[in-house]
Tab-separated table of C-alpha atoms in Angstrom:
chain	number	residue	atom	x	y	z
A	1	UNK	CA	-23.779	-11.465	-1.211
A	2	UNK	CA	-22.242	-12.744	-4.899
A	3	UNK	CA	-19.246	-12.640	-4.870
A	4	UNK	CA	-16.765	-10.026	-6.925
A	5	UNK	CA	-14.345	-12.216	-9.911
A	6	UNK	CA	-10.982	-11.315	-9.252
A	7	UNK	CA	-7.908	-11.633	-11.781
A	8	UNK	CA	-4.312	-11.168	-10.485
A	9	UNK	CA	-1.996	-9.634	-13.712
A	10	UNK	CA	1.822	-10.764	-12.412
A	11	UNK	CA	0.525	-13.474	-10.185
A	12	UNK	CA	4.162	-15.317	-9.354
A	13	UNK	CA	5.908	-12.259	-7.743
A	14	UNK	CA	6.831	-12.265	-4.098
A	15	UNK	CA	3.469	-9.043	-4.039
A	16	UNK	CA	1.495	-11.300	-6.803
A	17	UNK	CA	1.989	-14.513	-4.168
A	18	UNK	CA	0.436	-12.063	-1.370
A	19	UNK	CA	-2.380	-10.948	-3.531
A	20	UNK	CA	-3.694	-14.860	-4.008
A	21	UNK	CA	-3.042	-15.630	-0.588
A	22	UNK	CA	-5.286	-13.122	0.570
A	23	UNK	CA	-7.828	-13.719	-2.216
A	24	UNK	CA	-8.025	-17.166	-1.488
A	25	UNK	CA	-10.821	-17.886	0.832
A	26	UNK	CA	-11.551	-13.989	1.065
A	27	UNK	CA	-15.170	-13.448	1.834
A	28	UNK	CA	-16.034	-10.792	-0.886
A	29	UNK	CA	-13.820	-12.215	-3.873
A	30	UNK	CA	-13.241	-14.943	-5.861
A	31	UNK	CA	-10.367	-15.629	-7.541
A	32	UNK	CA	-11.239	-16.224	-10.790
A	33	UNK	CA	-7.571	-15.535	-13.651
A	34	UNK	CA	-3.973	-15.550	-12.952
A	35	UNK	CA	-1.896	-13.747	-15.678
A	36	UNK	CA	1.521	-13.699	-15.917
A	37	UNK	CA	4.350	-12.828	-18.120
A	38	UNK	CA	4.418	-14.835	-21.881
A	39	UNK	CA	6.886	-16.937	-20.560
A	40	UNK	CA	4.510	-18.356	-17.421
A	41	UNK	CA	1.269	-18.619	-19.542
A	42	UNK	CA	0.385	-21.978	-20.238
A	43	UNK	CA	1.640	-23.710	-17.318
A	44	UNK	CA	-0.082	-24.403	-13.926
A	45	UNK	CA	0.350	-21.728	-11.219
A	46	UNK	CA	2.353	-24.572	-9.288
A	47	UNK	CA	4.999	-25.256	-12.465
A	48	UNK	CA	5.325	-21.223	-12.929
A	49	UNK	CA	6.037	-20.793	-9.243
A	50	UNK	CA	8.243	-23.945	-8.407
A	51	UNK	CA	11.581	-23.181	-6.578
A	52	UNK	CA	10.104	-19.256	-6.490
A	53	UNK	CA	7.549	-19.456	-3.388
A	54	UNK	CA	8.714	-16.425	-1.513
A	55	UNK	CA	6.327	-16.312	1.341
A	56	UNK	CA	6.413	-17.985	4.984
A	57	UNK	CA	3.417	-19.672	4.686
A	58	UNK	CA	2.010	-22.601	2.444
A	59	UNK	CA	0.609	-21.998	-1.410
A	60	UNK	CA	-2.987	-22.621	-1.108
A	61	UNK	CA	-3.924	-25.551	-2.800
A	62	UNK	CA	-6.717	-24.595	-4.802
A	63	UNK	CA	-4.415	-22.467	-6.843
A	64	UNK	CA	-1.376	-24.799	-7.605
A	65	UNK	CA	-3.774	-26.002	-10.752
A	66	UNK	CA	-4.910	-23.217	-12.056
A	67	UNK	CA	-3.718	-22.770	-15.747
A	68	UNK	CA	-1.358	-18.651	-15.801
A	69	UNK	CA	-2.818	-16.697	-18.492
A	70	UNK	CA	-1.178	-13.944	-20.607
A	71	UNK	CA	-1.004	-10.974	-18.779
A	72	UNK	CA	-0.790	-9.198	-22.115
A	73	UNK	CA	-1.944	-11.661	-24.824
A	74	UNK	CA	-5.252	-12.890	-23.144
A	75	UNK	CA	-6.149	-9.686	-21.128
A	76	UNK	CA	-9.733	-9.336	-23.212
A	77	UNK	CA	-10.517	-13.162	-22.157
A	78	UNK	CA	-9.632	-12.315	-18.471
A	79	UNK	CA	-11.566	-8.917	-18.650
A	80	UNK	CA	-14.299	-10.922	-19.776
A	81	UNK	CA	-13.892	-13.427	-16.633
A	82	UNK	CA	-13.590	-11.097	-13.899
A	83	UNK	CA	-15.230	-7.809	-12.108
A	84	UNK	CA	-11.758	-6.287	-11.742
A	85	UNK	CA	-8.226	-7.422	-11.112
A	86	UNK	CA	-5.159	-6.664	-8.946
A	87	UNK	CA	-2.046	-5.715	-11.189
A	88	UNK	CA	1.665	-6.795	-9.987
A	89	UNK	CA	3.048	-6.668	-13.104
A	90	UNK	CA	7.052	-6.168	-13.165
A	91	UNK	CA	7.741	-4.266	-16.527
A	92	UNK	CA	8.505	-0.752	-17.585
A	93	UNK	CA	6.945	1.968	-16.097
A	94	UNK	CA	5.537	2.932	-19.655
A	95	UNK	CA	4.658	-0.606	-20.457
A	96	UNK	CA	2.558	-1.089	-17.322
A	97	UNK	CA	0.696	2.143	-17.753
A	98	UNK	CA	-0.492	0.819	-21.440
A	99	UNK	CA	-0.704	-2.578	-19.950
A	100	UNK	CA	-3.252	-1.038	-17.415
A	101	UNK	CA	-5.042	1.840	-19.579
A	102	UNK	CA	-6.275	-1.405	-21.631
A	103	UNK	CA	-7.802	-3.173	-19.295
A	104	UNK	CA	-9.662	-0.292	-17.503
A	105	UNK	CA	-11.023	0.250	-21.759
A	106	UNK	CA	-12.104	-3.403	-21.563
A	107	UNK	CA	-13.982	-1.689	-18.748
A	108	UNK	CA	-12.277	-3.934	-15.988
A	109	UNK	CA	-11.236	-2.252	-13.161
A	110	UNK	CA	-7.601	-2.371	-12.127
A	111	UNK	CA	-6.413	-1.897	-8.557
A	112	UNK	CA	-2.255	-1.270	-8.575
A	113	UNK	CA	0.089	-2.372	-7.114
A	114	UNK	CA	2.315	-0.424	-9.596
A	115	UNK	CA	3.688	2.870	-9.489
A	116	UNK	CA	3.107	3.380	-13.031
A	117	UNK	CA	-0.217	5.390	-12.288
A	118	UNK	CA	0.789	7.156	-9.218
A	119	UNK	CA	1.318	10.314	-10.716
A	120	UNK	CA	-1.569	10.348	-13.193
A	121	UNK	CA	-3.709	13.177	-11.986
A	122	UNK	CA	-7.016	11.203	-12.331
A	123	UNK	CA	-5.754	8.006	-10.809
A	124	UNK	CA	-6.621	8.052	-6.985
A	125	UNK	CA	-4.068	6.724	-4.462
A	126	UNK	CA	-5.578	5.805	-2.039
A	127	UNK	CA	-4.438	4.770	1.460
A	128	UNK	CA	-8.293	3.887	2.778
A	129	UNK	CA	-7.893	5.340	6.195
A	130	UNK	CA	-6.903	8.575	5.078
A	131	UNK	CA	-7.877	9.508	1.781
A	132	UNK	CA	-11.154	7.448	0.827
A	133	UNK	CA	-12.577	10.607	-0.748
A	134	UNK	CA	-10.226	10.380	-3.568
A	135	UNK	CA	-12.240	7.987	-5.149
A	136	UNK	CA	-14.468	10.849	-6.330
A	137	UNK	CA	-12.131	11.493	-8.910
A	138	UNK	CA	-12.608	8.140	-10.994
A	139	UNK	CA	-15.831	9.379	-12.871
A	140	UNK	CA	-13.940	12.233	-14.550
A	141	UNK	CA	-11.167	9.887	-15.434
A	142	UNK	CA	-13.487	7.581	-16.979
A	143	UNK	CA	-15.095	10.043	-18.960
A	144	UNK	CA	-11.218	10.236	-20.520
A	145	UNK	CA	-10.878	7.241	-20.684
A	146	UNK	CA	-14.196	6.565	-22.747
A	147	UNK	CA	-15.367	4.033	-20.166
A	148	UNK	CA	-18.517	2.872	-17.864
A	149	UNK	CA	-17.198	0.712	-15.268
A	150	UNK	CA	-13.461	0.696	-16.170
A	151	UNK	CA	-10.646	2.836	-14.085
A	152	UNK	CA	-7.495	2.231	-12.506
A	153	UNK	CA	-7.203	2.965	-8.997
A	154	UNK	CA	-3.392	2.415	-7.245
A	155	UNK	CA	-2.241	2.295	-3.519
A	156	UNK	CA	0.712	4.513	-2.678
A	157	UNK	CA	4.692	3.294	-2.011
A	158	UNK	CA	5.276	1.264	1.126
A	159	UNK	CA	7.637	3.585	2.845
A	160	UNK	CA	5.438	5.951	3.544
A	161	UNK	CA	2.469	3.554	4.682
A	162	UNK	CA	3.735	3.940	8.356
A	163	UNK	CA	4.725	7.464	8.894
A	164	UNK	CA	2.041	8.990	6.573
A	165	UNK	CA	-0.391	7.714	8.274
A	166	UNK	CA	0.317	8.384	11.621
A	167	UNK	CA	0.985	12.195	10.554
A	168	UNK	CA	-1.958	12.066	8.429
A	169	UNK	CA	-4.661	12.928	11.843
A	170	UNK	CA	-2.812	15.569	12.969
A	171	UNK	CA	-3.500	17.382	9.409
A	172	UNK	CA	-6.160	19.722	9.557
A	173	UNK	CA	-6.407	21.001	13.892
A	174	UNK	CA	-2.560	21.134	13.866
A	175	UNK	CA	-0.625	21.558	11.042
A	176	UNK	CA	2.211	19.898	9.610
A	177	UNK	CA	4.541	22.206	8.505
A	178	UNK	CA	8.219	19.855	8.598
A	179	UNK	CA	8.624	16.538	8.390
A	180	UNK	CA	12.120	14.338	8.185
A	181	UNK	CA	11.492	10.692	7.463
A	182	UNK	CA	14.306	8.020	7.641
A	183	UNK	CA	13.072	4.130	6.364
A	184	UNK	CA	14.902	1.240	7.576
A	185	UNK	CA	12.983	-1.211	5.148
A	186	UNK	CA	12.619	-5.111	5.033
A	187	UNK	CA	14.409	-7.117	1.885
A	188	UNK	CA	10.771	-8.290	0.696
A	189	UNK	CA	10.376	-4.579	-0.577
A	190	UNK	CA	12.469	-5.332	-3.352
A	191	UNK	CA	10.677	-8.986	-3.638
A	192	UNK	CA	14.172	-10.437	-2.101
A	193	UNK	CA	13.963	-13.747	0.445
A	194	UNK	CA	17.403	-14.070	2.876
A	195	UNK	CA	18.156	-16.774	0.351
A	196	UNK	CA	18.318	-15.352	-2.802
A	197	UNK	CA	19.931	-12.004	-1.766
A	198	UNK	CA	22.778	-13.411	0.639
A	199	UNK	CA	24.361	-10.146	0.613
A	200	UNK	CA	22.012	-8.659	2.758
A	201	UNK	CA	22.900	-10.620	5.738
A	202	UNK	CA	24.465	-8.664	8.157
A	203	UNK	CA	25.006	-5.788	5.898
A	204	UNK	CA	22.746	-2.264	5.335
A	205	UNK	CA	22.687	-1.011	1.870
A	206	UNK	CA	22.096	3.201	2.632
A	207	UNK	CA	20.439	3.639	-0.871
A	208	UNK	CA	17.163	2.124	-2.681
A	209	UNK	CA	16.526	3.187	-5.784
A	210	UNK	CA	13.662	6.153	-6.313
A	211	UNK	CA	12.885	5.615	-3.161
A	212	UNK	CA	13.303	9.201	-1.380
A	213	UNK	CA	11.933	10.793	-4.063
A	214	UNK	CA	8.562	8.625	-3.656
A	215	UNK	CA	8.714	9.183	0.569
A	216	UNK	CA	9.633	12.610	0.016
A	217	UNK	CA	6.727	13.382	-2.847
A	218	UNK	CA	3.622	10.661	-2.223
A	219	UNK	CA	2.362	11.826	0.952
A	220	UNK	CA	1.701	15.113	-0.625
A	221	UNK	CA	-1.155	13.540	-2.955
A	222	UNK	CA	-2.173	11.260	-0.792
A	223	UNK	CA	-2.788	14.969	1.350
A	224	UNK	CA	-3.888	16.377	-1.776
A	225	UNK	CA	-7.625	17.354	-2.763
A	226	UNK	CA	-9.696	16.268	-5.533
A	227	UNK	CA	-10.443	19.861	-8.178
A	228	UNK	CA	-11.863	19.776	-11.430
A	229	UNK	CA	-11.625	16.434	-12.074
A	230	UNK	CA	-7.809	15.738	-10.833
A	231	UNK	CA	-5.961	15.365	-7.752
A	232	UNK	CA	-4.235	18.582	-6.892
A	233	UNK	CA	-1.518	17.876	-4.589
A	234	UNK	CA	-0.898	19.709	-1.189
A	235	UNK	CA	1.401	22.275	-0.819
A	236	UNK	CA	3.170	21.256	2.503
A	237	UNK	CA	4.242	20.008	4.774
A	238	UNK	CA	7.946	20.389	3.643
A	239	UNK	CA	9.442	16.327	3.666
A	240	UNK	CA	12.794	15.104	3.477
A	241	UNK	CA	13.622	11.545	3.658
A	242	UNK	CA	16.446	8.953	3.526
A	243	UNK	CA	15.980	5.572	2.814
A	244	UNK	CA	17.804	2.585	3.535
A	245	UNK	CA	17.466	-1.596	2.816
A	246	UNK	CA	18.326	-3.533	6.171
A	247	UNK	CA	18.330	-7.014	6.825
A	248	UNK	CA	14.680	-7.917	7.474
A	249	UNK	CA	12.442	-10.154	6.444
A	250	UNK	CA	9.480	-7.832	6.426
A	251	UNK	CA	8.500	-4.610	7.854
A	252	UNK	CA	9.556	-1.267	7.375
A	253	UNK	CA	10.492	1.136	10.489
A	254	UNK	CA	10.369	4.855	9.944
A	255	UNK	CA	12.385	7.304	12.476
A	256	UNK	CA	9.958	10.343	11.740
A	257	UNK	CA	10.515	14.358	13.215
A	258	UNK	CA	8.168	16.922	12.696
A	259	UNK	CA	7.369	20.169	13.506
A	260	UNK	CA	3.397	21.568	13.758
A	261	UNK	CA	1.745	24.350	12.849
A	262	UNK	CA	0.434	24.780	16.349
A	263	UNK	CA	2.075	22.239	18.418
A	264	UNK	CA	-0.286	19.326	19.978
A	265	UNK	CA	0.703	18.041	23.326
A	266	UNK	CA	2.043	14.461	23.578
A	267	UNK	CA	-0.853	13.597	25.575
A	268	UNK	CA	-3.434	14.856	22.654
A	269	UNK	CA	-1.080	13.240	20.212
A	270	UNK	CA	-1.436	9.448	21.578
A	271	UNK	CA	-5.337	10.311	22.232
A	272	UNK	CA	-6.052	10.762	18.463
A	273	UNK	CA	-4.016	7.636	17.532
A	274	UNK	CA	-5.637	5.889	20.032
A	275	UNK	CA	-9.021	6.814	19.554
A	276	UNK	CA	-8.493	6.944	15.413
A	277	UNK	CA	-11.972	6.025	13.230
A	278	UNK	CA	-11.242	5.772	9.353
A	279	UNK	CA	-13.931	4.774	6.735
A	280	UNK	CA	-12.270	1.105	6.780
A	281	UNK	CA	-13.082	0.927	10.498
A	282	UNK	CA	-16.705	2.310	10.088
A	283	UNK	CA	-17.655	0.059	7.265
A	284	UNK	CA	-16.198	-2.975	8.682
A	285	UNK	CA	-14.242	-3.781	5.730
A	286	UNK	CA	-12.924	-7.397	6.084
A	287	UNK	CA	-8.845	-6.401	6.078
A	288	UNK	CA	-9.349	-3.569	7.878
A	289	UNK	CA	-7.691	-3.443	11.542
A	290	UNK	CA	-9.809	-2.971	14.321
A	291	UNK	CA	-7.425	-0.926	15.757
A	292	UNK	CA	-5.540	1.303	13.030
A	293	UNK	CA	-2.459	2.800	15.782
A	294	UNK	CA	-1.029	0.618	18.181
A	295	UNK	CA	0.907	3.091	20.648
A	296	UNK	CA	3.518	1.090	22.395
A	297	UNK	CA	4.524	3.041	25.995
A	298	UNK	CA	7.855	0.312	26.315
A	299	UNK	CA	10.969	2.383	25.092
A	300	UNK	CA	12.224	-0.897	22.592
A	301	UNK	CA	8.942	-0.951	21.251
A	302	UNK	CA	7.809	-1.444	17.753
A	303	UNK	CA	9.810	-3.903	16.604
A	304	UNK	CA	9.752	-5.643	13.666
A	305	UNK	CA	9.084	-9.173	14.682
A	306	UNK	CA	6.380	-8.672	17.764
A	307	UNK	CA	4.414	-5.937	15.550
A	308	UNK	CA	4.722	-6.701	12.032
A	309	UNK	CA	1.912	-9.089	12.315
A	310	UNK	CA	-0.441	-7.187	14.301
A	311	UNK	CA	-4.129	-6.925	12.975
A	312	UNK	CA	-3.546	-9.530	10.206
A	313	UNK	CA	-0.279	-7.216	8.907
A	314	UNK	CA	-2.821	-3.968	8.965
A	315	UNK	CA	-1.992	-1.969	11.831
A	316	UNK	CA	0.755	0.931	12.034
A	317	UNK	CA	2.466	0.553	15.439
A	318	UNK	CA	4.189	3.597	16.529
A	319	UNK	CA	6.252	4.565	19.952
A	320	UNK	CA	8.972	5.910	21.643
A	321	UNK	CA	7.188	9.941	21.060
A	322	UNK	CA	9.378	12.436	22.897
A	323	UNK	CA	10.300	16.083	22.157
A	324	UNK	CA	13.278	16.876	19.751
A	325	UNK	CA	15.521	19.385	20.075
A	326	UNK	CA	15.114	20.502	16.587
A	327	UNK	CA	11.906	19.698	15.489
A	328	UNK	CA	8.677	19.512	17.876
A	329	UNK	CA	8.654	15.868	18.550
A	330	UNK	CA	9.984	12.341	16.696
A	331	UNK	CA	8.825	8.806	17.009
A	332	UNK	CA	9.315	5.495	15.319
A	333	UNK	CA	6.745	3.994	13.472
A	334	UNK	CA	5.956	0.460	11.440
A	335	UNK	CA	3.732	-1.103	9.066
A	336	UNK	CA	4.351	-4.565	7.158
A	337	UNK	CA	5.468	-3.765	4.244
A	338	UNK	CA	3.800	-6.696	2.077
A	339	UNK	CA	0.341	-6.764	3.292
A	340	UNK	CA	0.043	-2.593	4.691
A	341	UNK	CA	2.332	-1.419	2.248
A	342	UNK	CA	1.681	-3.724	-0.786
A	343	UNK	CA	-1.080	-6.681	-1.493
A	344	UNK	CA	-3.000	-6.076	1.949
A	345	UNK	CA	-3.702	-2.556	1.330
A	346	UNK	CA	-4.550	-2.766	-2.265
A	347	UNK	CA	-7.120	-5.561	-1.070
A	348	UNK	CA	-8.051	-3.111	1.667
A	349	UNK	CA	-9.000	-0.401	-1.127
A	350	UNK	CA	-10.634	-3.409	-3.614
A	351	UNK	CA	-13.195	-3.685	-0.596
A	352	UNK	CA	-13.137	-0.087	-0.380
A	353	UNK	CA	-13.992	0.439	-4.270
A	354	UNK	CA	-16.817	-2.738	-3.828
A	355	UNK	CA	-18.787	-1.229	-0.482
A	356	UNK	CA	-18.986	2.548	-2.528
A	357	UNK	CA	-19.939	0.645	-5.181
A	358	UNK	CA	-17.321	1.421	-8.056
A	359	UNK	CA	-17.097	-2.230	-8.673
A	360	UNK	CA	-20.594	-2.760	-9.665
């Protein structure tokens, strides 16, 4: 197959460093632009990034020469360059949902990062597993936009990429009718290394900014249903969340209770994780996990630094299920919060958008 030209718009942020690596070498896409702000255009993507390499593992050489573009200035030239391109920008909320409106009327498609789009009610957010049907809505919000291939598609917040989905199969036989959420979440989440935010070490900060309002409000599009051209959101399950940073490198932990409808058995409960099918999985998409749900039986199990990792960063690993005395049942769930919950699933709905053909 030809391969799909890929731009990355905010290419030297700890999420824009996950996007190349995972674009580099990727068997669908080549990367083609990197953008960045006014003050990184012009130099090579090894000058804008020196000193700032957030990840654990090496910059992939075939970038480190690559002349950073204008995210803003030069975005017709890199519309012109590319099929579609990831956006990482950091700006306003206002300023990235301009910044991203013109390049979808350049008709290059944008897959977000952002939350700047989130709550546009023609924008799909789409986690792949569970809501790849969302993507129906993008020719109506073409036709507002004026396009023919342009659109802007986002992936939701990371905190609820672990306990969304592994409430999201238990939807439609059972119910969910109350859910309490509380995120323990890595440092990377706010594009912070150990380093550079030295008060994090052996400290928990109880409050991240928006962040229980996005836990508390995202799975209910994400659960929503595509109507007349928009995304109406669902009406329950009721969620309450509380968020809080603690000092990890990456991965985010969820303690989750909920109460069904009609109450599953624990037994049925670990069946459906374990026997879980998304369109991802059926289509063989290359970051797709083989195995969505890892159920761990082990009563320390997830943690952080055995799990993060599993199924290239993809997976949500989930244990200790037991009944509560409140609610019908809790658990603890993870995900990886830069490649699940950021760069890896946006790529993960990029192959999505390219196999129903939206990319074409």
């Amino acid at each position: 197959m030809n391969k799909y030209k890929v731009g990355i718009i905010g290419c030297t942020g700890m999420v824009g460093q996950r996007f190349i690596t995972l674009t580099c070498g990727h068997p669908w896409f080549q990367l083609t632009a990197l953008a960045a702000s006014a003050r990184s255009a012009g130099k090579t993507y090894g000058e804008a990034v020196e000193g700032r390499w957030k990840l654990d593992i090496p910059m992939p050489e075939s970038v480190k020469g690559m002349t950073v573009l204008d995210a803003e200035a030069d975005k017709e030239m890199i519309a012109s360059q590319v099929d579609f391109v990831f956006s990482a920008v950091d700006m306003k909320k206002e300023e990235i949902k301009a910044l991203e409106e013109a390049y979808a009327k350049h008709e290059c498609p944008v897959v977000s990062n952002n939350s700047a789009h989130r709550w546009t009610p023609d924008v799909p957010m789409v986690i792949p597993e569970l809501n790849p049907e969302h993507l129906e809505v993008i020719p109506s919000q073409r036709k507002r936009l004026g396009t023919k291939r342009g659109f802007i598609a986002v992936k939701s917040n990371c905190s609820i990429q672990s306990y969304a989905p592994a409430l999201s199969p238990f939807r439609e036989k059972f119910g969910l009718e109350k859910i309490v959420a509380c995120t323990y979440q890595a440092i990377s989440g706010a594009g912070k290394t150990f380093e550079n935010w030295p008060e994090m070490v052996d400290n928990i900060i109880p409050y991240i900014g928006g962040e229980e309002e996005k836990s508390e409000q995202e799975p209910l599009k994400v659960w929503g249903r595509v109507e007349n051209g928009v995304i109406v959101n669902a009406d329950k399950p009721a969620i309450t969340a509380q968020c809080l940073r603690v000092p990890v490198t990456n991965g985010h932990t969820a303690a989750v209770f909920v109460t069904f409808k009609s109450k599953p058995s624990m037994e049925e409960m670990k069946d459906i994780w374990a026997n879980f099918q998304g369109e991802p999985q059926r289509l063989k998409l290359p970051m797709a996990p083989k195995q969505f749900f890892h159920y761990f039986e082990e009563p320390d199990r997830p943690q952080t630094r055995t799990e993060r990792d599993l199924e290239k960063g993809m997976a949500i690993s989930i244990g200790r299920l037991r009944p509560d005395t409140q609610f019908d049942y809790k658990f603890v769930c993870l995900s990886h919060n830069t490649l699940r919950g950021a760069a890896g699933g946006a790529v993960e709905l990029a192959e999505l958008l390219c196999a129903k053909g939206y990319m074409d």
